[in-house]
PDB file of C-alpha atoms in Angstrom:
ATOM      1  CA  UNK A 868      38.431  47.336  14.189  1.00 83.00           C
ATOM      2  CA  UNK A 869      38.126  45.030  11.284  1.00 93.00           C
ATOM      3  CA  UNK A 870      34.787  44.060  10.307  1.00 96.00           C
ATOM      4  CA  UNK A 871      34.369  39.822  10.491  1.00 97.00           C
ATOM      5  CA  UNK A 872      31.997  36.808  10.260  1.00 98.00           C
ATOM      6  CA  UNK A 873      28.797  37.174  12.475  1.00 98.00           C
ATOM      7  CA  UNK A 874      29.262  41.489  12.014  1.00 98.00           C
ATOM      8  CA  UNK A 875      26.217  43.323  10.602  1.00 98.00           C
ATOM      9  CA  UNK A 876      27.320  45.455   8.097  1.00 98.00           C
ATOM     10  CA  UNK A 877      27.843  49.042   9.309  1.00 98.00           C
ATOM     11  CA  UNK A 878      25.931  52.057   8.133  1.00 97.00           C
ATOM     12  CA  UNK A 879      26.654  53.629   5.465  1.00 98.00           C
ATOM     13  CA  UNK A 880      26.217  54.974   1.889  1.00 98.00           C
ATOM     14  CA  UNK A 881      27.255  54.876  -1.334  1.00 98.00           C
ATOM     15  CA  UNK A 882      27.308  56.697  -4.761  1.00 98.00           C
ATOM     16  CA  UNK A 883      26.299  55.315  -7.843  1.00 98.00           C
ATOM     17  CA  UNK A 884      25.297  56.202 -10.997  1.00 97.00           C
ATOM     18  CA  UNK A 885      21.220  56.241 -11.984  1.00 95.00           C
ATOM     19  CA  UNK A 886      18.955  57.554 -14.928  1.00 93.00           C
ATOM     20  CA  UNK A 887      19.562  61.633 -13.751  1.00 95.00           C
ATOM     21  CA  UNK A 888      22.935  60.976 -12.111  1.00 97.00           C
ATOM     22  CA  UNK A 889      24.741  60.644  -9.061  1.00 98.00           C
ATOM     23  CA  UNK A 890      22.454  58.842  -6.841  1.00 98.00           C
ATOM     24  CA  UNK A 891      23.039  57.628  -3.058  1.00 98.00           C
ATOM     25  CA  UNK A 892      22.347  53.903  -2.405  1.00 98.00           C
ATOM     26  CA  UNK A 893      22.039  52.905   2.038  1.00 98.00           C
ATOM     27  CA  UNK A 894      23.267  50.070   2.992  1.00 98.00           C
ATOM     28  CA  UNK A 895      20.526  49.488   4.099  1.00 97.00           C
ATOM     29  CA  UNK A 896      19.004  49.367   0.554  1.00 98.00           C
ATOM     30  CA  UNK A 897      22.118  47.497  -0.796  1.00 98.00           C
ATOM     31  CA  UNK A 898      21.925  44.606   2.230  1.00 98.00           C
ATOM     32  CA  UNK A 899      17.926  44.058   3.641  1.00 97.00           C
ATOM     33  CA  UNK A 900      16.322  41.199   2.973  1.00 98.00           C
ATOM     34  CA  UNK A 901      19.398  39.769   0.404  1.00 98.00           C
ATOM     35  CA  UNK A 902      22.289  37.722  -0.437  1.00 98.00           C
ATOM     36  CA  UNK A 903      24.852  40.407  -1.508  1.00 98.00           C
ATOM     37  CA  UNK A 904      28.345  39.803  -2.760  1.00 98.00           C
ATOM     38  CA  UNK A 905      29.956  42.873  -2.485  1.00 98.00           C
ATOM     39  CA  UNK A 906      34.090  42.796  -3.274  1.00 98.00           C
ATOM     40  CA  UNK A 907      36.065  45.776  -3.204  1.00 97.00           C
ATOM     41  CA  UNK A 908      39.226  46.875  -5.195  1.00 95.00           C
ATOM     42  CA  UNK A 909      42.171  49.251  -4.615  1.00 92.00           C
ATOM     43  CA  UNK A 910      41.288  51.351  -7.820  1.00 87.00           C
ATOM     44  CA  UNK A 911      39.107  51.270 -10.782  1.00 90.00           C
ATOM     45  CA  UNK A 912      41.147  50.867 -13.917  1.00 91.00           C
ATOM     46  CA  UNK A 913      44.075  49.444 -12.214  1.00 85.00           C
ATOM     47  CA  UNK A 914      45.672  46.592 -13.411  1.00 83.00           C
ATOM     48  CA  UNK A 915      44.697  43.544 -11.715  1.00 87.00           C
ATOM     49  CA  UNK A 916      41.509  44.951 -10.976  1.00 82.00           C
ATOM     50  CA  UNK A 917      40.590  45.973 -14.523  1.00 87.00           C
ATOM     51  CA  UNK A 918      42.495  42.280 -15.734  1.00 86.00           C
ATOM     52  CA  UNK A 919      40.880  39.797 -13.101  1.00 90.00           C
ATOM     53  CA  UNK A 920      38.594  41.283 -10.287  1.00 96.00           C
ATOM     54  CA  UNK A 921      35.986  42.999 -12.081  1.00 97.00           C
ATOM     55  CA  UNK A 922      36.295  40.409 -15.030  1.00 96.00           C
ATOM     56  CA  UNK A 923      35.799  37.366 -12.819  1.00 97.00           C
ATOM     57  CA  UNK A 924      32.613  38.597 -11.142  1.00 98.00           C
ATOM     58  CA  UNK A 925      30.865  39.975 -14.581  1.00 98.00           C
ATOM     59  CA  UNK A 926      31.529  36.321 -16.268  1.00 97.00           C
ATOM     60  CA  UNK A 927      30.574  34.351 -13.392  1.00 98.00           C
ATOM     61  CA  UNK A 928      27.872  36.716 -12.578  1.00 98.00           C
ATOM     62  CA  UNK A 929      25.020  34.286 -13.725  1.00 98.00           C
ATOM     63  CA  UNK A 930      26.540  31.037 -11.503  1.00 98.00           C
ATOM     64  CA  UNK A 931      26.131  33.614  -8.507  1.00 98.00           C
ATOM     65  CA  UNK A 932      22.686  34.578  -9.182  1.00 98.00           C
ATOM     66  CA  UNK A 933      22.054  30.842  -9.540  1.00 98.00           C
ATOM     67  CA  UNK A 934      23.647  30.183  -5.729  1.00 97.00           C
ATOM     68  CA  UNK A 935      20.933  32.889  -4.788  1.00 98.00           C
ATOM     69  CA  UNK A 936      23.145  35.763  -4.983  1.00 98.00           C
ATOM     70  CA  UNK A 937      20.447  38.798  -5.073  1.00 98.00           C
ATOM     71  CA  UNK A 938      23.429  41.339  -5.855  1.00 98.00           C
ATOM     72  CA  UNK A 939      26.514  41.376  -6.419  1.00 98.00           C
ATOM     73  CA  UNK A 940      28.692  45.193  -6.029  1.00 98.00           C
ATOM     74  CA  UNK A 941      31.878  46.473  -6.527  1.00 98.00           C
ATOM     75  CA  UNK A 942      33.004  49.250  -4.204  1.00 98.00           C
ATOM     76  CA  UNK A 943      36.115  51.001  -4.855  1.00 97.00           C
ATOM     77  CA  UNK A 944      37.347  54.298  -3.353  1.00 96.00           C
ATOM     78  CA  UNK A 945      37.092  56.369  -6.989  1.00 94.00           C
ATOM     79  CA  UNK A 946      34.184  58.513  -7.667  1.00 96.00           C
ATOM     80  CA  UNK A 947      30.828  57.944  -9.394  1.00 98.00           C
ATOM     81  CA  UNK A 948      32.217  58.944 -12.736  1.00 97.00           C
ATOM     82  CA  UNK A 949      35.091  57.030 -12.185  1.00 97.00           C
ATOM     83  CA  UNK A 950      33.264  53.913 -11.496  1.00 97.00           C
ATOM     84  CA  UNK A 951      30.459  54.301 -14.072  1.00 97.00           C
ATOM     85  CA  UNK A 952      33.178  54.356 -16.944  1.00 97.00           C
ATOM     86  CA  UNK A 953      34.884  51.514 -15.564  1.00 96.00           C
ATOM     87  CA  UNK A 954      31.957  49.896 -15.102  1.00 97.00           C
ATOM     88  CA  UNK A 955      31.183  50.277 -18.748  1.00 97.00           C
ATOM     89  CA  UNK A 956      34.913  49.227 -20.078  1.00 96.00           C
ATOM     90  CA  UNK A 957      34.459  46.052 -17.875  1.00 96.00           C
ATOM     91  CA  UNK A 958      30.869  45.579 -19.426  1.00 97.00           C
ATOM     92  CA  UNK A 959      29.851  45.033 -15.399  1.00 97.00           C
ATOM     93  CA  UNK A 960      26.040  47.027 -16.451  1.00 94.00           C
ATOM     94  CA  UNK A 961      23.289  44.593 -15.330  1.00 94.00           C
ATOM     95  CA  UNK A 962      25.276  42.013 -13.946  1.00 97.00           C
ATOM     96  CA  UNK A 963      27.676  43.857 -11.051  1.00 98.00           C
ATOM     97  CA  UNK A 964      26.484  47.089  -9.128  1.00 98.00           C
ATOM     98  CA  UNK A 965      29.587  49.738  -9.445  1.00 98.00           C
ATOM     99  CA  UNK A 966      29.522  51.623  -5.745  1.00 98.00           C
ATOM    100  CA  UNK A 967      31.363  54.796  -5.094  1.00 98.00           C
ATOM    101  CA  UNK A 968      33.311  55.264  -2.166  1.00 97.00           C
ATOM    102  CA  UNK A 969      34.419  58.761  -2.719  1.00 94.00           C
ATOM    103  CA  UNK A 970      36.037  59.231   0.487  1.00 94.00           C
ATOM    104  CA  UNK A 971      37.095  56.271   1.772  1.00 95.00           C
ATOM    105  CA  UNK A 972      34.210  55.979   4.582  1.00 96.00           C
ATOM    106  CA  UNK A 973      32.625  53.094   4.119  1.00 97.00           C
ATOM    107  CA  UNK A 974      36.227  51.263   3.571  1.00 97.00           C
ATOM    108  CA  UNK A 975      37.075  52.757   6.943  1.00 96.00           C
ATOM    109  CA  UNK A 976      33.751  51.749   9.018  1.00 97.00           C
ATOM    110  CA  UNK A 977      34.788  48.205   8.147  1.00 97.00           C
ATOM    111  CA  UNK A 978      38.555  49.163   8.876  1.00 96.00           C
ATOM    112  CA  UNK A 979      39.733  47.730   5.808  1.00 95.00           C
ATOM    113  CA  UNK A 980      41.062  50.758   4.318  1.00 91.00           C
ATOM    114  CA  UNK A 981      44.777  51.154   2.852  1.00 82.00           C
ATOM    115  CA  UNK A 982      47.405  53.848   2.513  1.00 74.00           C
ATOM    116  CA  UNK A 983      48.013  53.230  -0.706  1.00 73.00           C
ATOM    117  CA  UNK A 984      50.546  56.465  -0.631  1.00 76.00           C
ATOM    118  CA  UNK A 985      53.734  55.097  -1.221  1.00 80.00           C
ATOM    119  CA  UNK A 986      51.838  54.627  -4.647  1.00 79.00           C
ATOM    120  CA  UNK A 987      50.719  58.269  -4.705  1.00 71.00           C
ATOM    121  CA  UNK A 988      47.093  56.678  -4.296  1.00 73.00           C
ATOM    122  CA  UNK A 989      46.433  58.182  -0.938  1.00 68.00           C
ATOM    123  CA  UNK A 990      44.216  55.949   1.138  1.00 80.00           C
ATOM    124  CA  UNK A 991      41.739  53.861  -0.100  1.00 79.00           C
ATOM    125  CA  UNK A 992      40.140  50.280   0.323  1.00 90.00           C
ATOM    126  CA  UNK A 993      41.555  46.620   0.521  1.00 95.00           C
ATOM    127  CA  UNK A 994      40.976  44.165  -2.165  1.00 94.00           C
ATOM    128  CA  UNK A 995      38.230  41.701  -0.487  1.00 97.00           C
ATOM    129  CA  UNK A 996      35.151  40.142  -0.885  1.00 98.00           C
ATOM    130  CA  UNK A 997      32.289  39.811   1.661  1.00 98.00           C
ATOM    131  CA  UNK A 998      29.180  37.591   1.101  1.00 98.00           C
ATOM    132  CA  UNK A 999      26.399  39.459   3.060  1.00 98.00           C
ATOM    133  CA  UNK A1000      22.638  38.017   4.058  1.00 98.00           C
ATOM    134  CA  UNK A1001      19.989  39.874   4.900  1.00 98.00           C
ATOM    135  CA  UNK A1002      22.782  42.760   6.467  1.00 98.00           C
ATOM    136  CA  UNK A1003      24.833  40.062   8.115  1.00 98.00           C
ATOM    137  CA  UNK A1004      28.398  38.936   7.240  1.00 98.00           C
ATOM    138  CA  UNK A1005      28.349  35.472   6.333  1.00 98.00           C
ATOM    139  CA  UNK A1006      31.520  35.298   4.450  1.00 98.00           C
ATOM    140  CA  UNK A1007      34.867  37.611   4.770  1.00 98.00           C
ATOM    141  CA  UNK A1008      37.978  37.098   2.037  1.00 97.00           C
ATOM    142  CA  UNK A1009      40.382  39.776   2.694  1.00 97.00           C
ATOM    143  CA  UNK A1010      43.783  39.370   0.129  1.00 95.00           C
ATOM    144  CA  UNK A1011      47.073  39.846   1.676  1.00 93.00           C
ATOM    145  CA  UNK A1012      48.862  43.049  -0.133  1.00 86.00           C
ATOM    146  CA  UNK A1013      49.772  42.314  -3.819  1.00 86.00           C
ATOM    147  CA  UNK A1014      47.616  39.096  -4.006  1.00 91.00           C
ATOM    148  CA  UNK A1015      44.802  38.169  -5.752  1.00 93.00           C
ATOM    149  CA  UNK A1016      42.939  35.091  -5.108  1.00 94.00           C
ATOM    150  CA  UNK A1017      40.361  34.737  -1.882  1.00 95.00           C
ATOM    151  CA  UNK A1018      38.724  37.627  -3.142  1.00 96.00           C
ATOM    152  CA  UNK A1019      37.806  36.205  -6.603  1.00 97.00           C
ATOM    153  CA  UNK A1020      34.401  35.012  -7.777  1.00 97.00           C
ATOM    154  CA  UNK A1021      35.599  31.819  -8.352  1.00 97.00           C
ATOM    155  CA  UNK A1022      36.352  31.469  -4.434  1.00 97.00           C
ATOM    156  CA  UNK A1023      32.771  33.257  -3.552  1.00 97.00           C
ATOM    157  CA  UNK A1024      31.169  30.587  -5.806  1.00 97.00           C
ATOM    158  CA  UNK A1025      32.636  27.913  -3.666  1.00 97.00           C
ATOM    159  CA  UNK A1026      31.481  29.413  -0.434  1.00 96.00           C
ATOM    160  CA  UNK A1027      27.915  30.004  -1.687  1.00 96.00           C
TER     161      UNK A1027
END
């Protein structure tokens, strides 16, 4: 069942990249006690991700924090490696948290994951953007396949 407004965030944990290495972050740790923006993507280095997802959220990352935004994270169903070197390409260190997903769990306890097969991309997680307080959903932007818009930082900054 897909996760919506009202829902506290399920359980879970991520990967991401600290000072030693691969490090796991709790939801818990990512959501108590804070505004979170977390959006998710159907691939690091993909095209519109890499051209307008990641890129919106890194330039408007300062207008979030303004709105009270405590965090803002970018989950994508790639490895730690993976999303540490996109991360870096997209110059996202120290303005948006880059969140592993390795497996596709945490995509799938919110049931917004996606067989992305057809595109031999196996199954990974939607492109959408959730504004989170203190654990709770507040705000949920899922984009209908091939679009690009609700899930923006341009629409988050507007629901803020």
């Amino acid at each position: 069942m897909t996760i919506k407004v009202g829902d506290k965030m399920p359980q879970g944990t991520f990967t991401r990249m600290g000072a030693n290495g691969p490090e796991p972050l709790s939801t818990n740790d990512l959501f108590a006690g804070k505004k979170v923006v977390l959006f998710s993507v159907p691939g690091a280095f993909t095209p519109t991700c890499s051209a307008k997802h990641l890129p919106g959220f890194v330039n408007h990352a300062a207008e979030l924090k303004a709105k009270g935004v405590d965090t803002i994270a970018c989950m994508a169903v790639n490895d730690v490696f993976v999303m540490k070197a996109w991360g870096d390409a997209g110059k996202a260190t120290g303005s948006v948290e880059m969140l592993a997903d390795g497996n596709g769990e945490y995509a799938r306890a919110l049931g917004l994951e996606l067989d992305a097969s057809k595109f031999g991309m196996g199954t990974r997680g939607k492109r959408f953007s959730v504004i989170v307080d203190n654990g709770v959903v507040s705000a949920l932007n899922i984009e209908p396949p091939g679009e690009f818009g609700v899930s923006s930082a341009e629409a988050a900054l507007k629901q803020l």
